[in-house]
XYZ file of C-alpha atoms in Angstrom:
163
model
C 0.216 0.025 0.125
C 1.277 3.615 -0.414
C 2.884 5.816 1.941
C 0.530 7.995 3.946
C 1.035 10.884 6.665
C -1.346 11.677 9.703
C -0.708 14.536 12.054
C -2.244 14.618 15.195
C -2.570 17.574 17.012
C -2.772 18.938 20.401
C -5.174 21.788 19.870
C -6.542 23.866 17.341
C -3.934 26.858 16.927
C -1.243 26.902 14.497
C 1.537 27.063 17.465
C 0.113 23.864 19.375
C 1.923 20.739 19.569
C 1.493 18.150 17.098
C 2.790 14.790 16.142
C 3.709 13.743 12.670
C 3.294 9.801 11.489
C 4.406 8.813 8.047
C 4.801 5.104 6.569
C 2.359 2.294 5.437
C -0.932 1.856 6.834
C 0.260 -0.546 9.611
C 3.164 1.557 10.249
C 1.355 4.321 11.291
C -1.040 2.244 13.247
C 1.695 0.560 15.100
C 3.640 4.097 15.421
C 0.600 5.846 16.887
C -0.291 3.365 19.554
C 3.263 3.327 20.896
C 3.566 7.117 20.780
C 0.340 7.794 22.816
C 0.560 4.705 24.957
C -2.274 3.212 24.055
C -2.821 -0.770 24.560
C -2.616 -2.675 20.798
C -5.008 -4.978 22.330
C -8.080 -2.662 23.172
C -7.460 -1.091 19.684
C -8.068 -4.724 17.922
C -10.709 -4.399 15.221
C -10.547 -0.964 14.939
C -9.674 0.682 11.576
C -6.462 3.364 11.025
C -9.258 6.066 11.361
C -10.745 4.910 14.767
C -7.243 4.685 16.153
C -6.440 7.919 15.039
C -9.212 9.465 16.337
C -8.757 7.722 20.002
C -5.144 9.243 19.833
C -6.782 12.457 18.865
C -8.775 12.640 21.743
C -5.571 11.790 24.448
C -3.742 14.229 22.092
C -6.770 16.853 22.778
C -7.099 15.709 26.533
C -3.310 16.072 27.349
C -3.376 19.426 26.017
C -6.081 21.046 27.821
C -4.895 19.490 31.106
C -1.434 21.300 30.468
C -3.005 24.908 29.121
C -5.695 25.078 31.396
C -4.450 23.580 34.585
C -0.557 24.027 33.979
C -0.715 20.000 34.794
C 2.776 18.163 33.323
C 3.038 14.495 32.827
C 5.625 13.332 35.867
C 5.769 9.565 35.103
C 3.428 7.075 32.871
C 3.884 3.233 33.793
C 1.697 0.411 32.509
C 3.076 -2.396 34.241
C 0.285 -1.934 36.724
C -3.324 -4.039 35.903
C -6.360 -1.496 35.564
C -8.520 -1.185 38.640
C -11.754 -3.526 38.320
C -14.807 -3.102 39.782
C -15.386 -5.323 43.152
C -18.900 -6.731 44.139
C -18.512 -4.745 47.382
C -18.091 -0.912 46.388
C -17.196 -0.510 50.321
C -14.539 -3.430 50.580
C -13.089 -1.677 47.213
C -13.065 1.676 48.948
C -11.544 0.133 52.000
C -8.837 -1.216 49.595
C -7.803 1.405 48.042
C -7.558 3.527 51.253
C -4.043 3.214 51.633
C -3.155 4.368 47.672
C -6.038 6.849 47.746
C -5.995 9.211 44.596
C -6.335 12.147 46.922
C -2.801 11.931 48.965
C -2.359 14.295 51.397
C -6.243 15.431 51.908
C -7.353 18.608 54.357
C -9.830 17.650 56.617
C -12.384 20.335 56.989
C -12.162 20.607 60.973
C -9.835 19.981 63.668
C -11.080 16.780 65.758
C -11.427 17.276 69.432
C -8.448 16.381 71.556
C -9.966 14.240 74.000
C -11.770 12.398 71.413
C -9.581 12.546 68.306
C -12.144 10.775 65.917
C -15.269 12.553 67.438
C -15.504 14.839 64.573
C -15.277 12.246 61.565
C -17.680 9.948 63.348
C -20.143 12.727 63.987
C -19.940 13.536 60.124
C -20.112 9.741 59.319
C -23.433 9.871 60.874
C -24.734 12.943 59.542
C -24.521 11.504 55.938
C -27.763 10.939 54.362
C -26.947 9.528 51.206
C -23.926 6.936 50.037
C -22.479 9.992 47.369
C -21.990 12.243 50.492
C -19.965 9.361 52.164
C -18.139 8.545 49.581
C -17.439 12.795 49.350
C -16.480 12.178 53.370
C -13.968 9.495 52.636
C -12.093 11.344 49.507
C -11.702 14.307 51.232
C -10.848 13.152 54.940
C -8.104 10.484 53.824
C -6.215 11.198 57.191
C -9.259 10.033 59.649
C -9.419 6.698 57.415
C -6.100 5.025 59.108
C -8.022 4.482 62.020
C -9.630 1.174 61.738
C -12.810 2.468 64.283
C -13.534 5.084 62.015
C -13.115 2.903 58.559
C -15.820 0.703 60.520
C -17.863 3.059 60.911
C -17.782 4.364 57.328
C -18.053 0.695 56.313
C -21.092 0.389 58.871
C -22.864 3.228 57.632
C -22.481 2.903 53.786
C -23.924 -0.687 54.029
C -27.032 1.233 55.951
C -27.675 3.381 53.359
C -27.425 1.065 50.130
C -29.882 -1.455 51.852
C -32.002 1.312 52.905
């Protein structure tokens, strides 16, 4: 087949970052997937056009994050298996406790000195929905290293789920 050229831009502007791929469709397919860190197994059966569309979405997403939020890529790893849904969302949440996606969370209020977990236990009891409970967990990770707090959070979650 003849040689092709594919250009993927990270944004609309002329000064935006772009990547150019040249070669046969098979070479471009492999190069695009490698360049954007795409898992070839997830792209099986897709046309080159579809792979370029997926790569363009990745490029636009990274470009938007970089320009809008000033973010930079620090490390990309592919050796970890993707997260799989669990039958019990509360068990999955407690398994993620140590590797929370929100490191260094800041607590909203200081706990009382005589009972360091009084505030968080009170907040857990106040929550009326599972979503509110999940948000509390996400915003106050430092409290959930205590087994009693985690047990109270799980119990409240199960009670709300059963209601």
